Amino acid sequence: GDGSISRTVSDFAGDGTTLTGRTVRVESADRRTVTVTTDANGDGATDRLVGSVEAVDGSKTVIDTSTYASGAVAAISVTVTSANGLLSTTTMDANGDLANETVVANSTVLNANGSRVQTVDVNNGDGSNRTLAVKTISDDGLVVSAQSDMDGDNLFDRTTNSTTMLNANGSVTETVESRAQNAALLSQVQTTVSDDGLVAVTRSDADG
């Protein structure tokens, strides 16, 4: 053959003859192209088609299409991911009108000090802002700061800081605080777990 691989999984009802679903996966000879076709209810029509193509530079494009029994497009999303996995963009057409209602950009920046910054930027189809989330994680993972713009006004409505302390006696103390846009404290929770994990003490301030 041409070196490609095709795998079909069929599901049948209890009588052993009535088809209830079928999935067909086809991989190209170089394994860079994968197509998965799904008939979710056994009616012989494709309900979902997912195609993945890896480019020569290592980047990957995944097109996920949901279809009606007639073959018309119900919804479609396209995700492009960089070779190193640090950047991805997803466009989503939720109703099959060939217009993107949502565009999501994910990025991770690896800083020289070992920390990393993860950003999820969600925009409307016209390019206007919908939400933005930025998370900064220290090199050891013990300090995490998460900022959220929940209404697209380019101002962070919430900031949540999480700090984990490794105590000399082997216990671990985690403090999580949430602050408003003006930096006012909204809530704080502190949990200490003993070195053997058998004792946990939680103190909480629910209203700041």
Short mmCIF file of N, CA and C in Angstrom, two decimals, residues 3-153:
data_model
loop_
_atom_site.label_atom_id
_atom_site.label_comp_id
_atom_site.label_asym_id
_atom_site.label_seq_id
_atom_site.Cartn_x
_atom_site.Cartn_y
_atom_site.Cartn_z
N GLY A 3 1.47 3.07 2.59
CA GLY A 3 2.07 3.29 3.90
C GLY A 3 1.17 3.95 4.90
N SER A 4 -0.01 4.37 4.47
CA SER A 4 -0.95 4.98 5.40
C SER A 4 -1.60 3.89 6.26
N ILE A 5 -2.17 4.33 7.40
CA ILE A 5 -2.81 3.40 8.32
C ILE A 5 -4.26 3.83 8.52
N SER A 6 -5.17 2.87 8.37
CA SER A 6 -6.59 3.14 8.57
C SER A 6 -7.11 2.20 9.65
N ARG A 7 -7.83 2.78 10.62
CA ARG A 7 -8.38 1.98 11.71
C ARG A 7 -9.84 2.34 11.90
N THR A 8 -10.70 1.33 11.90
CA THR A 8 -12.14 1.54 12.05
C THR A 8 -12.64 0.87 13.31
N VAL A 9 -13.38 1.61 14.11
CA VAL A 9 -14.00 1.07 15.32
C VAL A 9 -15.51 1.24 15.18
N SER A 10 -16.23 0.11 15.20
CA SER A 10 -17.69 0.13 15.05
C SER A 10 -18.35 -0.34 16.33
N ASP A 11 -19.42 0.35 16.72
CA ASP A 11 -20.20 -0.03 17.90
C ASP A 11 -21.56 -0.55 17.44
N PHE A 12 -21.99 -1.65 18.07
CA PHE A 12 -23.26 -2.25 17.70
C PHE A 12 -24.16 -2.37 18.93
N ALA A 13 -25.45 -2.43 18.68
CA ALA A 13 -26.43 -2.64 19.74
C ALA A 13 -26.33 -4.08 20.24
N GLY A 14 -27.15 -4.41 21.23
CA GLY A 14 -27.10 -5.73 21.83
C GLY A 14 -27.38 -6.86 20.87
N ASP A 15 -28.09 -6.58 19.76
CA ASP A 15 -28.38 -7.65 18.81
C ASP A 15 -27.17 -8.00 17.95
N GLY A 16 -26.10 -7.20 18.07
CA GLY A 16 -24.87 -7.48 17.34
C GLY A 16 -24.87 -7.09 15.89
N THR A 17 -25.98 -6.55 15.40
CA THR A 17 -26.05 -6.18 13.98
C THR A 17 -26.41 -4.72 13.75
N THR A 18 -27.10 -4.10 14.70
CA THR A 18 -27.52 -2.70 14.52
C THR A 18 -26.38 -1.77 14.88
N LEU A 19 -25.92 -1.02 13.90
CA LEU A 19 -24.81 -0.10 14.11
C LEU A 19 -25.27 1.10 14.93
N THR A 20 -24.53 1.41 16.00
CA THR A 20 -24.86 2.56 16.83
C THR A 20 -23.81 3.67 16.73
N GLY A 21 -22.69 3.39 16.11
CA GLY A 21 -21.67 4.41 15.95
C GLY A 21 -20.44 3.83 15.26
N ARG A 22 -19.68 4.71 14.61
CA ARG A 22 -18.47 4.26 13.93
C ARG A 22 -17.45 5.39 13.85
N THR A 23 -16.19 5.05 14.11
CA THR A 23 -15.10 6.02 14.02
C THR A 23 -14.03 5.45 13.10
N VAL A 24 -13.59 6.26 12.16
CA VAL A 24 -12.54 5.86 11.22
C VAL A 24 -11.37 6.82 11.35
N ARG A 25 -10.19 6.28 11.65
CA ARG A 25 -8.98 7.08 11.80
C ARG A 25 -8.00 6.71 10.70
N VAL A 26 -7.54 7.71 9.97
CA VAL A 26 -6.59 7.48 8.87
C VAL A 26 -5.35 8.33 9.10
N GLU A 27 -4.19 7.69 9.11
CA GLU A 27 -2.91 8.38 9.24
C GLU A 27 -2.13 8.23 7.94
N SER A 28 -1.54 9.35 7.50
CA SER A 28 -0.74 9.30 6.28
C SER A 28 0.54 8.53 6.53
N ALA A 29 1.24 8.19 5.46
CA ALA A 29 2.46 7.39 5.57
C ALA A 29 3.52 8.09 6.41
N ASP A 30 3.59 9.42 6.32
CA ASP A 30 4.59 10.15 7.10
C ASP A 30 4.08 10.53 8.49
N ARG A 31 2.83 10.13 8.81
CA ARG A 31 2.20 10.38 10.11
C ARG A 31 1.96 11.85 10.40
N ARG A 32 2.11 12.69 9.40
CA ARG A 32 1.91 14.13 9.61
C ARG A 32 0.44 14.53 9.43
N THR A 33 -0.32 13.71 8.77
CA THR A 33 -1.73 14.02 8.53
C THR A 33 -2.60 12.94 9.13
N VAL A 34 -3.53 13.35 9.98
CA VAL A 34 -4.45 12.41 10.63
C VAL A 34 -5.87 12.91 10.44
N THR A 35 -6.74 12.02 10.00
CA THR A 35 -8.15 12.36 9.84
C THR A 35 -8.99 11.39 10.64
N VAL A 36 -9.89 11.92 11.46
CA VAL A 36 -10.79 11.09 12.25
C VAL A 36 -12.23 11.46 11.89
N THR A 37 -12.95 10.48 11.35
CA THR A 37 -14.34 10.68 10.96
C THR A 37 -15.25 9.93 11.92
N THR A 38 -16.26 10.60 12.44
CA THR A 38 -17.13 9.98 13.44
C THR A 38 -18.59 10.02 13.00
N ASP A 39 -19.20 8.85 13.02
CA ASP A 39 -20.66 8.72 12.88
C ASP A 39 -21.16 8.37 14.28
N ALA A 40 -21.74 9.35 14.97
CA ALA A 40 -22.04 9.20 16.39
C ALA A 40 -23.28 8.36 16.68
N ASN A 41 -24.15 8.18 15.69
CA ASN A 41 -25.40 7.48 15.96
C ASN A 41 -25.69 6.31 15.02
N GLY A 42 -24.73 5.99 14.15
CA GLY A 42 -24.90 4.83 13.29
C GLY A 42 -25.83 5.01 12.12
N ASP A 43 -26.13 6.27 11.75
CA ASP A 43 -27.04 6.48 10.62
C ASP A 43 -26.32 6.55 9.29
N GLY A 44 -25.00 6.36 9.32
CA GLY A 44 -24.23 6.35 8.08
C GLY A 44 -23.74 7.71 7.64
N ALA A 45 -24.16 8.77 8.36
CA ALA A 45 -23.74 10.13 8.03
C ALA A 45 -22.63 10.56 8.98
N THR A 46 -21.72 11.38 8.48
CA THR A 46 -20.63 11.89 9.31
C THR A 46 -21.13 13.02 10.20
N ASP A 47 -20.94 12.85 11.51
CA ASP A 47 -21.34 13.88 12.46
C ASP A 47 -20.18 14.80 12.82
N ARG A 48 -18.96 14.26 12.74
CA ARG A 48 -17.79 15.06 13.11
C ARG A 48 -16.59 14.61 12.29
N LEU A 49 -15.84 15.58 11.84
CA LEU A 49 -14.62 15.31 11.08
C LEU A 49 -13.49 16.16 11.67
N VAL A 50 -12.44 15.49 12.15
CA VAL A 50 -11.29 16.19 12.71
C VAL A 50 -10.06 15.86 11.88
N GLY A 51 -9.47 16.90 11.32
CA GLY A 51 -8.27 16.73 10.51
C GLY A 51 -7.10 17.45 11.13
N SER A 52 -5.96 16.76 11.23
CA SER A 52 -4.75 17.34 11.82
C SER A 52 -3.61 17.23 10.82
N VAL A 53 -2.94 18.36 10.59
CA VAL A 53 -1.81 18.37 9.65
C VAL A 53 -0.61 19.01 10.33
N GLU A 54 0.50 18.30 10.34
CA GLU A 54 1.75 18.83 10.89
C GLU A 54 2.62 19.33 9.75
N ALA A 55 3.00 20.60 9.80
CA ALA A 55 3.81 21.20 8.75
C ALA A 55 5.27 20.79 8.90
N VAL A 56 6.05 21.10 7.90
CA VAL A 56 7.48 20.76 7.92
C VAL A 56 8.19 21.46 9.07
N ASP A 57 7.74 22.66 9.42
CA ASP A 57 8.38 23.39 10.52
C ASP A 57 7.95 22.90 11.89
N GLY A 58 7.07 21.90 11.94
CA GLY A 58 6.64 21.34 13.22
C GLY A 58 5.35 21.92 13.76
N SER A 59 4.87 22.99 13.17
CA SER A 59 3.60 23.55 13.62
C SER A 59 2.46 22.62 13.20
N LYS A 60 1.34 22.73 13.90
CA LYS A 60 0.23 21.82 13.64
C LYS A 60 -1.07 22.59 13.49
N THR A 61 -1.88 22.19 12.51
CA THR A 61 -3.20 22.78 12.30
C THR A 61 -4.25 21.69 12.46
N VAL A 62 -5.22 21.95 13.33
CA VAL A 62 -6.31 21.01 13.57
C VAL A 62 -7.63 21.68 13.20
N ILE A 63 -8.37 21.05 12.31
CA ILE A 63 -9.68 21.55 11.90
C ILE A 63 -10.74 20.57 12.40
N ASP A 64 -11.64 21.06 13.24
CA ASP A 64 -12.67 20.23 13.86
C ASP A 64 -14.02 20.71 13.34
N THR A 65 -14.68 19.85 12.56
CA THR A 65 -15.94 20.22 11.91
C THR A 65 -17.07 19.31 12.36
N SER A 66 -18.14 19.92 12.83
CA SER A 66 -19.37 19.18 13.14
C SER A 66 -20.35 19.40 12.00
N THR A 67 -21.03 18.33 11.58
CA THR A 67 -21.93 18.43 10.43
C THR A 67 -23.30 17.85 10.76
N TYR A 68 -24.28 18.35 10.02
CA TYR A 68 -25.62 17.77 10.09
C TYR A 68 -25.67 16.54 9.20
N ALA A 69 -26.76 15.78 9.31
CA ALA A 69 -26.90 14.57 8.49
C ALA A 69 -26.87 14.90 7.00
N SER A 70 -27.29 16.11 6.66
CA SER A 70 -27.30 16.52 5.26
C SER A 70 -25.90 16.81 4.72
N GLY A 71 -24.93 16.91 5.63
CA GLY A 71 -23.57 17.25 5.24
C GLY A 71 -23.24 18.71 5.44
N ALA A 72 -24.25 19.52 5.75
CA ALA A 72 -24.03 20.95 5.98
C ALA A 72 -23.24 21.14 7.27
N VAL A 73 -22.41 22.17 7.29
CA VAL A 73 -21.58 22.44 8.47
C VAL A 73 -22.41 23.01 9.60
N ALA A 74 -22.29 22.39 10.79
CA ALA A 74 -22.99 22.87 11.98
C ALA A 74 -22.10 23.80 12.79
N ALA A 75 -20.81 23.48 12.86
CA ALA A 75 -19.84 24.29 13.60
C ALA A 75 -18.45 23.87 13.15
N ILE A 76 -17.52 24.81 13.29
CA ILE A 76 -16.14 24.50 12.88
C ILE A 76 -15.16 25.31 13.72
N SER A 77 -14.07 24.68 14.10
CA SER A 77 -13.01 25.39 14.80
C SER A 77 -11.67 25.03 14.14
N VAL A 78 -10.77 25.99 14.12
CA VAL A 78 -9.44 25.79 13.55
C VAL A 78 -8.41 26.22 14.57
N THR A 79 -7.51 25.31 14.93
CA THR A 79 -6.47 25.60 15.90
C THR A 79 -5.10 25.42 15.26
N VAL A 80 -4.29 26.45 15.37
CA VAL A 80 -2.91 26.40 14.86
C VAL A 80 -1.97 26.51 16.05
N THR A 81 -1.07 25.53 16.20
CA THR A 81 -0.15 25.49 17.33
C THR A 81 1.28 25.48 16.83
N SER A 82 2.12 26.30 17.46
CA SER A 82 3.53 26.38 17.05
C SER A 82 4.24 25.08 17.36
N ALA A 83 5.40 24.90 16.75
CA ALA A 83 6.16 23.67 16.91
C ALA A 83 6.55 23.41 18.35
N ASN A 84 6.84 24.46 19.10
CA ASN A 84 7.25 24.30 20.50
C ASN A 84 6.08 24.27 21.46
N GLY A 85 4.86 24.43 20.94
CA GLY A 85 3.66 24.37 21.77
C GLY A 85 3.40 25.61 22.60
N LEU A 86 4.20 26.65 22.45
CA LEU A 86 4.06 27.84 23.29
C LEU A 86 3.03 28.83 22.75
N LEU A 87 2.67 28.71 21.49
CA LEU A 87 1.71 29.62 20.89
C LEU A 87 0.61 28.83 20.19
N SER A 88 -0.63 29.25 20.37
CA SER A 88 -1.73 28.63 19.63
C SER A 88 -2.84 29.65 19.45
N THR A 89 -3.53 29.52 18.32
CA THR A 89 -4.67 30.38 18.03
C THR A 89 -5.82 29.50 17.58
N THR A 90 -7.00 29.73 18.16
CA THR A 90 -8.18 28.96 17.79
C THR A 90 -9.27 29.92 17.34
N THR A 91 -9.82 29.65 16.16
CA THR A 91 -10.98 30.40 15.68
C THR A 91 -12.18 29.48 15.72
N MET A 92 -13.33 30.00 16.15
CA MET A 92 -14.52 29.17 16.32
C MET A 92 -15.74 29.79 15.65
N ASP A 93 -16.34 29.00 14.78
CA ASP A 93 -17.63 29.33 14.18
C ASP A 93 -18.63 28.37 14.80
N ALA A 94 -19.45 28.87 15.71
CA ALA A 94 -20.30 27.99 16.52
C ALA A 94 -21.60 27.59 15.85
N ASN A 95 -21.96 28.26 14.76
CA ASN A 95 -23.27 27.97 14.16
C ASN A 95 -23.21 27.66 12.67
N GLY A 96 -22.02 27.52 12.13
CA GLY A 96 -21.89 27.10 10.74
C GLY A 96 -22.20 28.17 9.71
N ASP A 97 -22.17 29.45 10.12
CA ASP A 97 -22.46 30.52 9.16
C ASP A 97 -21.20 31.04 8.49
N LEU A 98 -20.07 30.35 8.73
CA LEU A 98 -18.77 30.67 8.13
C LEU A 98 -18.20 31.98 8.64
N ALA A 99 -18.71 32.47 9.76
CA ALA A 99 -18.16 33.65 10.42
C ALA A 99 -17.69 33.25 11.81
N ASN A 100 -16.50 33.65 12.18
CA ASN A 100 -15.96 33.30 13.49
C ASN A 100 -16.54 34.20 14.58
N GLU A 101 -17.16 33.57 15.56
CA GLU A 101 -17.69 34.34 16.69
C GLU A 101 -16.63 34.54 17.77
N THR A 102 -15.67 33.62 17.84
CA THR A 102 -14.68 33.65 18.91
C THR A 102 -13.29 33.35 18.37
N VAL A 103 -12.31 34.11 18.87
CA VAL A 103 -10.90 33.87 18.54
C VAL A 103 -10.14 33.82 19.86
N VAL A 104 -9.44 32.72 20.09
CA VAL A 104 -8.71 32.52 21.34
C VAL A 104 -7.22 32.40 21.03
N ALA A 105 -6.42 33.26 21.66
CA ALA A 105 -4.96 33.21 21.50
C ALA A 105 -4.34 32.77 22.82
N ASN A 106 -3.59 31.68 22.76
CA ASN A 106 -2.87 31.17 23.94
C ASN A 106 -1.38 31.36 23.72
N SER A 107 -0.70 31.88 24.73
CA SER A 107 0.74 32.03 24.60
C SER A 107 1.41 31.76 25.94
N THR A 108 2.60 31.19 25.88
CA THR A 108 3.42 30.98 27.07
C THR A 108 4.80 31.56 26.82
N VAL A 109 5.25 32.43 27.72
CA VAL A 109 6.57 33.04 27.62
C VAL A 109 7.45 32.46 28.72
N LEU A 110 8.60 31.93 28.33
CA LEU A 110 9.55 31.37 29.28
C LEU A 110 10.59 32.44 29.59
N ASN A 111 10.59 32.95 30.81
CA ASN A 111 11.49 34.03 31.19
C ASN A 111 12.88 33.50 31.56
N ALA A 112 13.85 34.41 31.51
CA ALA A 112 15.24 34.03 31.78
C ALA A 112 15.44 33.53 33.20
N ASN A 113 14.59 33.98 34.13
CA ASN A 113 14.74 33.57 35.54
C ASN A 113 14.05 32.25 35.84
N GLY A 114 13.51 31.61 34.81
CA GLY A 114 12.86 30.32 34.99
C GLY A 114 11.36 30.39 35.19
N SER A 115 10.85 31.57 35.43
CA SER A 115 9.39 31.72 35.56
C SER A 115 8.75 31.68 34.17
N ARG A 116 7.44 31.51 34.14
CA ARG A 116 6.74 31.51 32.86
C ARG A 116 5.42 32.28 32.99
N VAL A 117 5.01 32.89 31.90
CA VAL A 117 3.78 33.68 31.87
C VAL A 117 2.86 33.08 30.82
N GLN A 118 1.68 32.67 31.26
CA GLN A 118 0.69 32.08 30.36
C GLN A 118 -0.45 33.08 30.16
N THR A 119 -0.78 33.35 28.90
CA THR A 119 -1.82 34.32 28.58
C THR A 119 -2.88 33.67 27.71
N VAL A 120 -4.14 33.85 28.09
CA VAL A 120 -5.27 33.40 27.29
C VAL A 120 -6.11 34.63 26.96
N ASP A 121 -6.10 35.00 25.69
CA ASP A 121 -6.79 36.21 25.23
C ASP A 121 -7.97 35.78 24.36
N VAL A 122 -9.18 36.07 24.83
CA VAL A 122 -10.39 35.68 24.10
C VAL A 122 -11.01 36.93 23.49
N ASN A 123 -11.17 36.92 22.17
CA ASN A 123 -11.75 38.05 21.46
C ASN A 123 -13.01 37.63 20.72
N ASN A 124 -13.85 38.59 20.45
CA ASN A 124 -15.02 38.36 19.60
C ASN A 124 -14.59 38.30 18.14
N GLY A 125 -15.48 37.86 17.29
CA GLY A 125 -15.15 37.72 15.88
C GLY A 125 -14.74 39.02 15.22
N ASP A 126 -15.24 40.16 15.74
CA ASP A 126 -14.90 41.45 15.15
C ASP A 126 -13.59 42.01 15.68
N GLY A 127 -12.91 41.23 16.54
CA GLY A 127 -11.63 41.67 17.08
C GLY A 127 -11.71 42.36 18.42
N SER A 128 -12.91 42.65 18.90
CA SER A 128 -13.05 43.31 20.19
C SER A 128 -12.74 42.33 21.32
N ASN A 129 -12.30 42.88 22.45
CA ASN A 129 -11.92 42.05 23.59
C ASN A 129 -13.14 41.46 24.28
N ARG A 130 -13.00 40.21 24.71
CA ARG A 130 -14.04 39.57 25.51
C ARG A 130 -13.52 39.29 26.92
N THR A 131 -12.46 38.53 27.02
CA THR A 131 -11.83 38.27 28.33
C THR A 131 -10.32 38.13 28.14
N LEU A 132 -9.60 38.27 29.25
CA LEU A 132 -8.15 38.10 29.22
C LEU A 132 -7.72 37.51 30.56
N ALA A 133 -6.88 36.48 30.49
CA ALA A 133 -6.36 35.87 31.70
C ALA A 133 -4.84 35.75 31.57
N VAL A 134 -4.13 36.21 32.59
CA VAL A 134 -2.67 36.16 32.60
C VAL A 134 -2.22 35.48 33.89
N LYS A 135 -1.43 34.42 33.74
CA LYS A 135 -0.95 33.69 34.92
C LYS A 135 0.58 33.67 34.89
N THR A 136 1.18 34.07 36.00
CA THR A 136 2.64 34.05 36.13
C THR A 136 3.01 33.00 37.18
N ILE A 137 3.91 32.10 36.80
CA ILE A 137 4.31 30.99 37.68
C ILE A 137 5.82 31.06 37.90
N SER A 138 6.23 31.03 39.15
CA SER A 138 7.65 31.10 39.47
C SER A 138 8.37 29.84 38.98
N ASP A 139 9.70 29.91 38.93
CA ASP A 139 10.48 28.79 38.40
C ASP A 139 10.28 27.51 39.20
N ASP A 140 10.03 27.63 40.50
CA ASP A 140 9.83 26.44 41.33
C ASP A 140 8.36 26.08 41.49
N GLY A 141 7.47 26.87 40.88
CA GLY A 141 6.05 26.59 40.94
C GLY A 141 5.38 26.94 42.25
N LEU A 142 6.11 27.56 43.16
CA LEU A 142 5.57 27.83 44.49
C LEU A 142 4.80 29.15 44.57
N VAL A 143 5.00 30.03 43.62
CA VAL A 143 4.30 31.31 43.61
C VAL A 143 3.56 31.47 42.29
N VAL A 144 2.26 31.67 42.38
CA VAL A 144 1.42 31.81 41.18
C VAL A 144 0.56 33.05 41.33
N SER A 145 0.57 33.89 40.30
CA SER A 145 -0.29 35.07 40.27
C SER A 145 -1.17 34.99 39.03
N ALA A 146 -2.49 35.07 39.24
CA ALA A 146 -3.44 34.98 38.13
C ALA A 146 -4.29 36.24 38.08
N GLN A 147 -4.29 36.91 36.93
CA GLN A 147 -5.06 38.14 36.74
C GLN A 147 -6.13 37.90 35.69
N SER A 148 -7.34 38.43 35.93
CA SER A 148 -8.45 38.19 35.02
C SER A 148 -9.19 39.47 34.67
N ASP A 149 -9.33 39.70 33.38
CA ASP A 149 -10.21 40.76 32.88
C ASP A 149 -11.45 40.03 32.36
N MET A 150 -12.54 40.13 33.10
CA MET A 150 -13.71 39.31 32.80
C MET A 150 -14.73 39.97 31.89
N ASP A 151 -14.53 41.27 31.56
CA ASP A 151 -15.52 41.96 30.74
C ASP A 151 -14.92 42.67 29.53
N GLY A 152 -13.65 42.44 29.26
CA GLY A 152 -13.04 42.98 28.05
C GLY A 152 -12.75 44.46 28.06
N ASP A 153 -12.67 45.07 29.24
CA ASP A 153 -12.40 46.51 29.30
C ASP A 153 -10.92 46.82 29.47
#
